[in-house]
CSV table of C-alpha atoms and ligand atoms in Angstrom, one decimal:
chain,number,residue,atom,x,y,z
A,1,MET,CA,-11.9,-7.0,-26.4
A,2,THR,CA,-15.6,-6.1,-26.0
A,3,PRO,CA,-16.0,-2.4,-25.1
A,4,ILE,CA,-17.5,-1.6,-21.7
A,5,PHE,CA,-20.4,0.8,-21.3
A,6,ALA,CA,-21.0,2.4,-17.9
A,7,ARG,CA,-23.9,4.5,-17.0
A,8,LYS,CA,-21.6,6.5,-14.8
A,9,ALA,CA,-17.8,6.6,-14.7
A,10,LEU,CA,-15.3,8.6,-12.7
A,11,LEU,CA,-12.8,10.1,-15.2
A,12,PRO,CA,-9.8,12.3,-14.3
A,13,ASP,CA,-11.8,15.5,-14.8
A,14,GLY,CA,-14.9,14.2,-12.9
A,15,TRP,CA,-18.0,12.0,-13.2
A,16,ALA,CA,-19.4,11.4,-16.7
A,17,ASP,CA,-22.6,9.7,-17.9
A,18,ASP,CA,-22.9,7.0,-20.5
A,19,VAL,CA,-19.2,6.3,-21.0
A,20,LEU,CA,-17.8,3.7,-23.5
A,21,LEU,CA,-14.4,2.4,-22.7
A,22,ARG,CA,-12.4,0.6,-25.4
A,23,ILE,CA,-9.7,-1.6,-24.1
A,24,ASN,CA,-6.8,-3.1,-26.0
A,25,ASP,CA,-3.9,-5.1,-24.8
A,26,GLY,CA,-4.6,-4.3,-21.2
A,27,LEU,CA,-4.7,-0.5,-21.7
A,28,ILE,CA,-7.5,1.9,-22.1
A,29,GLU,CA,-7.5,2.8,-25.8
A,30,GLU,CA,-10.5,5.2,-25.9
A,31,VAL,CA,-12.8,6.9,-23.4
A,32,LEU,CA,-16.1,8.2,-24.9
A,33,PRO,CA,-18.5,10.0,-22.6
A,34,GLY,CA,-22.1,10.5,-23.9
A,35,ALA,CA,-21.9,7.3,-25.9
A,36,ALA,CA,-24.7,4.8,-26.6
A,37,PRO,CA,-24.4,1.1,-25.8
A,38,ASP,CA,-24.7,-1.4,-28.6
A,39,ASP,CA,-25.4,-5.1,-28.6
A,40,GLY,CA,-21.8,-6.0,-28.2
A,41,THR,CA,-20.9,-3.8,-25.2
A,42,VAL,CA,-20.7,-5.1,-21.6
A,43,ALA,CA,-23.0,-2.8,-19.5
A,44,THR,CA,-22.2,-1.9,-15.9
A,45,GLY,CA,-23.8,0.6,-13.5
A,46,CYS,CA,-20.9,2.6,-12.3
A,47,ILE,CA,-17.1,2.5,-12.8
A,48,ILE,CA,-14.3,3.9,-10.7
A,49,PRO,CA,-10.6,3.5,-11.0
A,50,GLY,CA,-9.0,0.7,-9.0
A,51,LEU,CA,-6.8,1.8,-6.1
A,52,CYS,CA,-3.2,1.1,-5.3
A,53,ASN,CA,-2.3,-0.5,-2.0
A,54,ALA,CA,1.0,1.4,-1.6
A,55,HIS,CA,2.4,-0.5,1.4
A,56,SER,CA,2.0,-4.2,2.0
A,57,HIS,CA,3.8,-6.8,4.1
A,58,ALA,CA,1.8,-9.8,2.8
A,59,PHE,CA,3.1,-12.3,5.3
A,60,GLN,CA,1.7,-10.2,8.2
A,61,ARG,CA,-1.9,-11.2,7.2
A,62,ALA,CA,-1.2,-14.4,9.1
A,63,LEU,CA,-1.0,-12.3,12.3
A,64,ALA,CA,-4.3,-10.4,11.9
A,65,GLY,CA,-6.5,-10.8,14.9
A,66,ARG,CA,-3.9,-12.8,16.8
A,67,THR,CA,-2.2,-10.0,18.7
A,68,GLU,CA,-5.1,-8.3,20.3
A,69,GLU,CA,-4.8,-9.8,23.8
A,70,ARG,CA,-3.0,-8.0,26.6
A,71,SER,CA,0.2,-9.6,27.6
A,72,PRO,CA,0.8,-10.4,31.3
A,73,ALA,CA,3.2,-7.5,31.6
A,74,GLY,CA,0.4,-5.2,30.3
A,75,ARG,CA,2.7,-2.9,28.4
A,76,ASP,CA,1.8,-3.8,24.8
A,77,SER,CA,3.2,-1.6,22.1
A,78,PHE,CA,4.5,-1.6,18.6
A,79,TRP,CA,7.7,-3.1,19.9
A,80,THR,CA,6.0,-6.0,21.6
A,81,TRP,CA,3.9,-6.6,18.5
A,82,ARG,CA,7.2,-6.6,16.5
A,83,GLU,CA,8.4,-9.6,18.6
A,84,ARG,CA,5.2,-11.5,17.6
A,85,MET,CA,5.8,-10.5,13.9
A,86,TYR,CA,9.4,-11.8,14.1
A,87,GLU,CA,8.2,-15.1,15.5
A,88,LEU,CA,5.9,-15.5,12.5
A,89,ALA,CA,8.7,-14.5,10.0
A,90,ALA,CA,11.0,-17.2,11.4
A,91,MET,CA,8.4,-19.9,10.6
A,92,LEU,CA,7.8,-19.0,7.0
A,93,ASP,CA,9.2,-20.5,3.8
A,94,PRO,CA,8.4,-19.6,0.2
A,95,ASP,CA,5.4,-22.0,0.0
A,96,LEU,CA,3.8,-20.6,3.1
A,97,LEU,CA,4.5,-17.0,2.1
A,98,GLY,CA,3.1,-17.7,-1.3
A,99,ALA,CA,-0.2,-19.1,0.1
A,100,ILE,CA,-0.6,-16.2,2.5
A,101,ALA,CA,0.2,-13.6,-0.2
A,102,ARG,CA,-2.3,-15.3,-2.5
A,103,GLN,CA,-5.1,-14.8,0.0
A,104,VAL,CA,-4.0,-11.3,0.7
A,105,TYR,CA,-4.0,-10.3,-2.9
A,106,THR,CA,-7.4,-12.0,-3.4
A,107,GLU,CA,-8.9,-10.0,-0.6
A,108,MET,CA,-7.3,-6.8,-2.0
A,109,LEU,CA,-8.9,-7.3,-5.4
A,110,GLN,CA,-12.3,-8.1,-3.8
A,111,SER,CA,-12.2,-4.8,-2.0
A,112,GLY,CA,-11.2,-2.6,-4.9
A,113,TYR,CA,-7.4,-2.5,-4.9
A,114,THR,CA,-5.9,-3.3,-8.3
A,115,THR,CA,-2.2,-2.7,-7.6
A,116,VAL,CA,-0.1,-3.7,-4.6
A,117,VAL,CA,3.3,-2.4,-3.6
A,118,GLU,CA,5.0,-5.2,-1.7
A,119,PHE,CA,7.7,-3.7,0.6
A,120,HIS,CA,9.8,-6.7,1.1
A,121,TYR,CA,12.8,-7.3,3.4
A,122,MET,CA,12.3,-11.1,4.1
A,123,HIS,CA,15.0,-12.1,1.7
A,124,ARG,CA,16.2,-15.3,3.3
A,125,ASP,CA,14.4,-18.6,3.6
A,126,PRO,CA,14.2,-19.3,7.3
A,127,ALA,CA,14.7,-23.0,6.8
A,128,THR,CA,17.9,-22.7,4.7
A,129,LYS,CA,19.0,-19.2,5.6
A,130,SER,CA,19.8,-18.8,1.9
A,131,ALA,CA,19.2,-15.5,0.1
A,132,GLY,CA,18.1,-16.6,-3.3
A,133,MET,CA,15.0,-15.5,-5.2
A,134,GLY,CA,12.6,-17.9,-3.5
A,135,MET,CA,10.7,-15.3,-1.4
A,136,PHE,CA,10.5,-13.0,-4.4
A,137,GLU,CA,9.2,-15.8,-6.6
A,138,ALA,CA,6.6,-16.7,-4.0
A,139,LEU,CA,5.2,-13.1,-4.1
A,140,THR,CA,5.3,-12.8,-7.9
A,141,ALA,CA,3.5,-16.2,-8.2
A,142,ALA,CA,0.8,-15.1,-5.8
A,143,ALA,CA,0.4,-11.9,-7.9
A,144,ARG,CA,0.2,-14.0,-11.1
A,145,GLN,CA,-2.3,-16.4,-9.7
A,146,THR,CA,-4.6,-13.7,-8.5
A,147,GLY,CA,-4.0,-11.2,-11.3
A,148,ILE,CA,-3.2,-8.2,-9.2
A,149,ARG,CA,-0.7,-5.7,-10.5
A,150,LEU,CA,2.5,-5.9,-8.4
A,151,THR,CA,5.2,-3.3,-7.7
A,152,TYR,CA,7.9,-5.3,-5.9
A,153,VAL,CA,10.0,-3.1,-3.7
A,154,PRO,CA,13.0,-5.0,-2.2
A,155,VAL,CA,14.3,-3.1,0.8
A,156,LEU,CA,17.7,-3.3,2.5
A,157,TYR,CA,17.8,-4.2,6.2
A,158,GLU,CA,21.4,-4.3,7.4
A,159,ARG,CA,21.6,-3.4,11.1
A,160,ALA,CA,19.6,-3.6,14.3
A,161,GLY,CA,19.7,0.2,15.0
A,162,PHE,CA,21.6,3.4,14.6
A,163,HIS,CA,24.4,2.2,16.9
A,164,ALA,CA,24.0,-1.6,16.3
A,165,PRO,CA,26.0,-2.4,13.1
A,166,GLN,CA,24.8,-6.0,12.9
A,167,PRO,CA,21.2,-7.3,12.6
A,168,GLU,CA,20.1,-9.2,15.7
A,169,GLY,CA,18.2,-12.5,16.2
A,170,PRO,CA,15.4,-12.9,13.7
A,171,GLN,CA,16.6,-9.8,11.8
A,172,GLU,CA,19.3,-12.0,10.4
A,173,LEU,CA,16.6,-13.5,8.1
A,174,PHE,CA,16.3,-10.0,6.5
A,175,ALA,CA,19.9,-9.1,6.3
A,176,LEU,CA,21.8,-8.7,3.0
A,177,SER,CA,25.0,-6.9,2.4
A,178,LEU,CA,24.6,-3.8,0.2
A,179,GLU,CA,26.2,-5.6,-2.7
A,180,GLN,CA,23.9,-8.7,-2.3
A,181,PHE,CA,20.9,-6.4,-2.1
A,182,LEU,CA,21.8,-4.4,-5.3
A,183,GLU,CA,22.3,-7.7,-7.1
A,184,HIS,CA,18.9,-8.9,-5.9
A,185,HIS,CA,17.3,-5.7,-7.1
A,186,ASP,CA,18.9,-6.0,-10.5
A,187,GLU,CA,17.8,-9.7,-10.8
A,188,ALA,CA,14.2,-8.8,-9.9
A,189,ALA,CA,14.3,-5.7,-12.2
A,190,GLY,CA,15.3,-8.0,-15.1
A,191,ARG,CA,12.1,-10.0,-14.6
A,192,GLN,CA,9.7,-7.0,-15.0
A,193,SER,CA,6.6,-7.5,-17.2
A,194,ASP,CA,3.3,-5.9,-18.0
A,195,LYS,CA,2.0,-6.4,-14.5
A,196,LEU,CA,5.2,-6.6,-12.5
A,197,SER,CA,7.4,-3.6,-11.9
A,198,VAL,CA,10.2,-3.1,-9.5
A,199,GLY,CA,11.2,-0.3,-7.2
A,200,ILE,CA,13.8,-0.1,-4.5
A,201,GLY,CA,14.0,0.9,-0.9
A,202,ALA,CA,15.5,1.0,2.6
A,203,HIS,CA,13.7,-0.5,5.6
A,204,SER,CA,14.2,2.7,7.7
A,205,LEU,CA,16.9,5.1,8.8
A,206,ARG,CA,17.6,2.9,11.8
A,207,ALA,CA,18.1,-0.3,9.8
A,208,VAL,CA,20.2,1.2,6.9
A,209,SER,CA,23.4,3.2,7.2
A,210,ALA,CA,23.7,6.6,5.6
A,211,PRO,CA,26.2,5.5,2.9
A,212,SER,CA,24.0,2.5,2.0
A,213,LEU,CA,21.0,4.7,1.8
A,214,ALA,CA,22.9,7.0,-0.6
A,215,ALA,CA,23.8,3.9,-2.8
A,216,ILE,CA,20.1,2.8,-2.8
A,217,ALA,CA,18.9,6.3,-3.8
A,218,GLU,CA,21.5,6.3,-6.6
A,219,ALA,CA,20.5,2.9,-7.8
A,220,GLY,CA,16.8,4.0,-7.6
A,221,ARG,CA,17.5,7.1,-9.7
A,222,LYS,CA,19.2,5.1,-12.4
A,223,ALA,CA,16.5,2.5,-12.5
A,224,GLY,CA,13.7,5.1,-12.5
A,225,GLY,CA,11.2,3.2,-10.3
A,226,PRO,CA,9.8,4.4,-7.0
A,227,ILE,CA,12.0,4.6,-3.9
A,228,HIS,CA,10.3,3.6,-0.6
A,229,LEU,CA,11.2,3.7,3.1
A,230,HIS,CA,9.6,3.6,6.5
A,231,ILE,CA,10.4,7.1,7.9
A,232,ALA,CA,9.0,8.0,11.3
A,233,GLU,CA,6.4,5.4,12.5
A,234,GLN,CA,7.3,5.5,16.2
A,235,GLN,CA,8.4,8.2,18.6
A,236,ARG,CA,11.2,6.0,19.8
A,237,GLU,CA,12.7,6.1,16.3
A,238,VAL,CA,12.5,9.9,16.3
A,239,ASP,CA,14.3,10.0,19.6
A,240,GLN,CA,17.0,7.6,18.4
A,241,CYS,CA,17.5,9.5,15.1
A,242,LEU,CA,17.8,12.8,17.0
A,243,ALA,CA,20.5,11.2,19.2
A,244,ALA,CA,22.4,9.7,16.3
A,245,TYR,CA,22.0,12.2,13.5
A,246,GLU,CA,21.0,15.3,15.5
A,247,ARG,CA,17.9,15.6,13.3
A,248,ARG,CA,14.4,14.2,13.3
A,249,PRO,CA,14.0,11.5,10.6
A,250,VAL,CA,12.0,13.4,8.0
A,251,ARG,CA,14.3,16.5,8.4
A,252,TRP,CA,17.4,14.4,8.1
A,253,LEU,CA,16.1,12.6,5.0
A,254,LEU,CA,15.1,15.9,3.3
A,255,GLU,CA,18.5,17.4,4.0
A,256,ASN,CA,20.6,14.4,3.0
A,257,ALA,CA,18.8,12.2,0.4
A,258,GLY,CA,17.6,14.4,-2.4
A,259,VAL,CA,14.0,13.5,-1.8
A,260,ASP,CA,11.8,14.2,-4.9
A,261,GLU,CA,8.8,12.9,-6.8
A,262,GLN,CA,10.4,9.4,-7.1
A,263,TRP,CA,10.2,8.9,-3.3
A,264,CYS,CA,7.5,7.4,-1.2
A,265,LEU,CA,7.8,7.9,2.6
A,266,VAL,CA,5.8,5.4,4.5
A,267,HIS,CA,4.5,6.3,8.0
A,268,ALA,CA,5.6,9.9,8.1
A,269,THR,CA,3.6,9.9,11.3
A,270,HIS,CA,5.9,12.0,13.6
A,271,MET,CA,6.7,15.3,12.0
A,272,ASP,CA,6.9,18.8,13.3
A,273,ALA,CA,5.2,21.7,11.4
A,274,ASP,CA,8.4,22.6,9.5
A,275,GLU,CA,9.0,19.0,8.4
A,276,THR,CA,5.4,18.7,7.3
A,277,GLN,CA,5.6,21.8,5.1
A,278,ARG,CA,8.9,20.9,3.6
A,279,LEU,CA,7.9,17.3,2.9
A,280,ALA,CA,4.7,18.5,1.3
A,281,SER,CA,6.7,20.8,-1.0
A,282,SER,CA,9.3,18.1,-2.0
A,283,GLY,CA,7.0,16.3,-4.5
A,284,ALA,CA,7.3,13.0,-2.6
A,285,VAL,CA,4.3,10.8,-1.8
A,286,VAL,CA,3.5,10.0,1.8
A,287,CYS,CA,1.9,6.6,2.3
A,288,VAL,CA,-0.4,6.6,5.3
A,289,CYS,CA,-1.7,3.3,6.6
A,290,PRO,CA,-4.5,4.4,9.0
A,291,SER,CA,-5.9,1.0,10.1
A,292,THR,CA,-2.4,-0.4,10.9
A,293,GLU,CA,-1.2,2.8,12.4
A,294,ALA,CA,-4.2,2.8,14.7
A,295,ASN,CA,-3.8,-0.9,15.4
A,296,LEU,CA,-0.2,-0.5,16.4
A,297,GLY,CA,-0.7,2.7,18.3
A,298,ASP,CA,1.7,4.6,16.1
A,299,GLY,CA,0.3,8.1,16.3
A,300,LEU,CA,-1.7,10.4,14.0
A,301,PHE,CA,-0.3,11.7,10.7
A,302,PRO,CA,-0.7,15.5,10.4
A,303,LEU,CA,-3.0,15.1,7.3
A,304,ALA,CA,-4.7,18.5,7.2
A,305,ASP,CA,-1.5,20.5,7.5
A,306,TYR,CA,0.3,18.3,5.0
A,307,LEU,CA,-2.5,18.6,2.4
A,308,ALA,CA,-2.8,22.3,3.0
A,309,HIS,CA,0.8,22.7,1.8
A,310,GLY,CA,0.2,20.6,-1.3
A,311,GLY,CA,1.3,17.2,-0.1
A,312,ARG,CA,0.7,14.0,-2.1
A,313,LEU,CA,-1.0,11.0,-0.5
A,314,ALA,CA,-1.2,7.3,-0.9
A,315,ILE,CA,-2.8,4.6,1.3
A,316,GLY,CA,-1.7,1.1,2.3
A,317,SER,CA,-3.0,-1.7,4.4
A,318,ASP,CA,0.5,-2.6,5.7
A,319,SER,CA,0.0,-5.3,8.3
A,320,HIS,CA,-3.4,-6.3,6.8
A,321,ILE,CA,-5.3,-6.0,10.0
A,322,SER,CA,-7.9,-4.8,7.6
A,323,ILE,CA,-8.0,-4.9,3.8
A,324,ASN,CA,-10.5,-2.3,2.6
A,325,PRO,CA,-9.3,0.9,0.9
A,326,PHE,CA,-12.5,2.8,1.8
A,327,GLU,CA,-11.9,2.1,5.5
A,328,GLU,CA,-8.4,3.5,5.2
A,329,LEU,CA,-9.8,6.7,3.6
A,330,ARG,CA,-12.5,6.9,6.2
A,331,TRP,CA,-10.0,6.7,9.1
A,332,LEU,CA,-7.8,9.3,7.5
A,333,GLU,CA,-10.7,11.8,7.9
A,334,TYR,CA,-11.9,10.4,11.2
A,335,GLY,CA,-8.5,10.9,12.8
A,336,GLN,CA,-8.7,14.5,11.9
A,337,ARG,CA,-12.2,14.9,13.2
A,338,LEU,CA,-11.3,13.4,16.5
A,339,ALA,CA,-8.2,15.5,16.9
A,340,THR,CA,-9.8,18.8,15.8
A,341,HIS,CA,-13.3,18.4,17.1
A,342,SER,CA,-14.6,19.4,13.7
A,343,ARG,CA,-16.0,17.8,10.6
A,344,ASN,CA,-15.2,17.6,6.9
A,345,VAL,CA,-11.5,18.5,7.3
A,346,THR,CA,-10.1,17.0,4.1
A,347,SER,CA,-11.7,19.4,1.7
A,348,PHE,CA,-9.1,21.4,0.0
A,349,ARG,CA,-10.0,20.8,-3.7
A,350,THR,CA,-13.7,20.0,-3.3
A,351,ALA,CA,-16.3,20.3,-0.5
A,352,HIS,CA,-16.8,16.5,-0.7
A,353,VAL,CA,-14.4,14.7,1.5
A,354,GLY,CA,-14.9,11.1,0.3
A,355,ARG,CA,-14.3,12.2,-3.3
A,356,GLU,CA,-11.3,14.2,-2.5
A,357,LEU,CA,-9.6,11.4,-0.5
A,358,PHE,CA,-10.4,8.9,-3.2
A,359,GLU,CA,-9.0,11.0,-6.0
A,360,ARG,CA,-5.9,11.8,-4.0
A,361,ALA,CA,-5.3,8.1,-3.3
A,362,VAL,CA,-5.7,7.3,-7.1
A,363,GLU,CA,-3.1,10.0,-8.0
A,364,GLY,CA,-0.7,9.3,-5.2
A,365,GLY,CA,-1.0,5.5,-5.5
A,366,ALA,CA,0.0,5.7,-9.2
A,367,ARG,CA,3.1,7.6,-8.2
A,368,ALA,CA,4.0,5.3,-5.3
A,369,SER,CA,3.7,2.3,-7.6
A,370,GLY,CA,5.7,3.8,-10.5
A,371,GLN,CA,2.8,4.2,-12.9
A,372,LYS,CA,2.9,7.0,-15.3
A,373,THR,CA,-0.8,7.5,-15.7
A,374,ALA,CA,-3.6,7.5,-13.1
A,375,GLY,CA,-7.3,6.9,-13.4
A,376,LEU,CA,-9.6,6.0,-16.3
A,377,ALA,CA,-7.7,7.9,-19.0
A,378,ARG,CA,-6.5,7.1,-22.5
A,379,GLY,CA,-3.3,5.1,-22.3
A,380,ALA,CA,-3.7,4.1,-18.7
A,381,PRO,CA,-3.8,0.5,-17.6
A,382,ALA,CA,-7.4,-0.9,-17.7
A,383,ASP,CA,-7.6,-1.3,-13.9
A,384,LEU,CA,-11.1,-0.6,-12.7
A,385,VAL,CA,-13.9,-1.4,-10.3
A,386,ALA,CA,-17.5,-1.7,-11.3
A,387,LEU,CA,-20.1,-0.9,-8.5
A,388,TYR,CA,-23.7,-1.9,-8.2
A,389,ASP,CA,-25.2,1.5,-8.5
A,390,ASP,CA,-28.6,0.2,-7.3
A,391,ASP,CA,-27.1,-1.0,-4.0
A,392,PRO,CA,-28.8,0.7,-1.0
A,393,MET,CA,-25.4,2.3,-0.2
A,394,LEU,CA,-25.4,4.2,-3.5
A,395,THR,CA,-29.1,4.5,-4.2
A,396,GLY,CA,-30.2,8.1,-4.8
A,397,HIS,CA,-26.6,9.5,-4.6
A,398,GLY,CA,-25.7,11.7,-7.5
A,399,HIS,CA,-22.2,12.5,-8.8
A,400,GLU,CA,-21.5,14.9,-5.9
A,401,SER,CA,-21.9,12.5,-3.0
A,402,ARG,CA,-21.5,9.0,-4.5
A,403,LEU,CA,-17.9,8.6,-3.3
A,404,ASP,CA,-18.8,10.1,0.1
A,405,ALA,CA,-21.3,7.3,0.5
A,406,LEU,CA,-18.7,4.7,-0.5
A,407,VAL,CA,-16.1,6.0,1.9
A,408,PHE,CA,-18.2,6.8,4.9
A,409,SER,CA,-21.4,4.8,5.0
A,410,GLY,CA,-20.6,1.2,4.4
A,411,TYR,CA,-19.2,-2.0,5.6
A,412,ARG,CA,-20.2,-4.3,2.8
A,413,LEU,CA,-18.7,-2.9,-0.3
A,414,PRO,CA,-21.1,-2.8,-3.4
A,415,ILE,CA,-18.5,-4.2,-5.7
A,416,GLU,CA,-19.7,-6.1,-8.7
A,417,GLY,CA,-16.5,-6.6,-10.7
A,418,VAL,CA,-12.8,-5.8,-10.7
A,419,MET,CA,-10.6,-5.6,-13.8
A,420,VAL,CA,-6.9,-5.5,-14.0
A,421,HIS,CA,-5.0,-5.1,-17.3
A,422,GLY,CA,-8.3,-5.7,-19.2
A,423,ASP,CA,-9.2,-9.0,-17.4
A,424,TRP,CA,-12.2,-9.3,-15.1
A,425,LEU,CA,-10.8,-11.0,-11.9
A,426,VAL,CA,-13.8,-10.4,-9.6
A,427,ALA,CA,-17.3,-11.2,-10.7
A,428,ASP,CA,-20.4,-10.7,-8.5
A,429,GLY,CA,-18.0,-9.5,-5.7
A,430,GLU,CA,-16.1,-12.8,-5.6
A,431,HIS,CA,-12.6,-13.5,-7.0
A,432,THR,CA,-12.8,-16.1,-9.8
A,433,CYS,CA,-10.1,-18.1,-7.9
A,434,GLY,CA,-11.3,-17.2,-4.4
A,435,THR,CA,-11.9,-20.8,-3.4
A,436,GLU,CA,-8.4,-22.0,-4.3
A,437,SER,CA,-6.9,-19.0,-2.4
A,438,ARG,CA,-8.9,-19.7,0.7
A,439,ASP,CA,-8.0,-23.4,0.7
A,440,ALA,CA,-4.3,-22.7,0.3
A,441,PHE,CA,-4.5,-20.0,3.1
A,442,ARG,CA,-6.3,-22.4,5.5
A,443,ALA,CA,-3.6,-25.0,4.9
A,444,ALA,CA,-0.8,-22.5,5.5
A,445,ILE,CA,-2.4,-21.3,8.7
A,446,ALA,CA,-2.8,-24.9,9.9
A,447,ALA,CA,0.9,-25.6,9.0
A,448,LEU,CA,2.0,-22.5,11.0
A,449,GLY,CA,-0.2,-23.6,13.9
A,450,ALA,CA,1.6,-26.9,13.9
A,451,LYS,CA,5.0,-25.2,14.0
A,452,ARG,CA,4.1,-23.2,17.1
B,501,ZN,ZN1,5.7,-1.4,6.8
């Protein structure tokens, strides 16, 4: 395809000027800094790598903005929100899920995410209760229609809690036996392609027994993709885990599951200092979802301590209360500032917080999605974001502070184009199929409203 010429590009070893990127078959074939444009190249102002959204429950986008009113009892929490989420899950079918996911993936691409990790436990069609591949196919179709790179992570949900061997109520829609689950994983893995890869996971320690978790880890090691689970989102989970396993969740997992670089722990929110240090040293990635964790009142991830010990980091928009990677990065830092009454906390590799957070999210996101290469490097997927470098947000910023401006100073993102696997999917800030996605989403929301 036609090479791309960028006046500025963020490469793995830093910003470079006048960069020519040659792309072939969806991959970056050549990166040439200090090049000159020719008549055939596509010129852009400024190019950065696309980000990975390392934790998504696409269907929950239909709940965004609909759970922000106080209940009559006045004791709203993660657990009361979960009841509302279960009500939504029980109304879905593959068509509705597909329409919602399509809009979610469109919004992700428009905000600079080029990969999504879909953490999926809704294995049964609520209408038929059957556990086929319908929901998987709805998600993969949405990814194909929008062009986003998808890492599908089926997760097992087999019980209601540490001492509740059966799933309860709406959880029955999620439930598979371990054998059914491993078959589902293998079926999905057999359908991998250039832009679809498959990981494996467990919903949480409370929802999966220790023997089943061991079987999932073993299957994950054999398959080689990422292994994901929710680990310690709520204090109640920590208390239940202590009562059942005599260990806090992160400590139990580190002592029992062989956690290494293949693992991605989502919401490692509640950790003591020892767990934080040991998890950081394990090589695993932690996926933090700041906007959802704030929205649900989860707690504050011990970011500074974790990074100080060498921890790896990815971000996710999880419930999709907000879909904007730069907002997630901003709130990672703001949480630390509010907690420590100081500024510029996330600055372990460079003095520039925005740049450090962005680069960590690129590296950690690649690991969490099972990609072998990260960033705009030779051999990496051609997944990138072109920015308007004359936008007021970026005007006058040099290499040092450009990403700080992007992370901290804006609401409207100065995104010109987004490319995945060598294809421009977003042009002038709009997804090329944005209208179709919006129309399908509107119809899905109306259909859900009619079911209530
Ligand atoms: Zn989640």
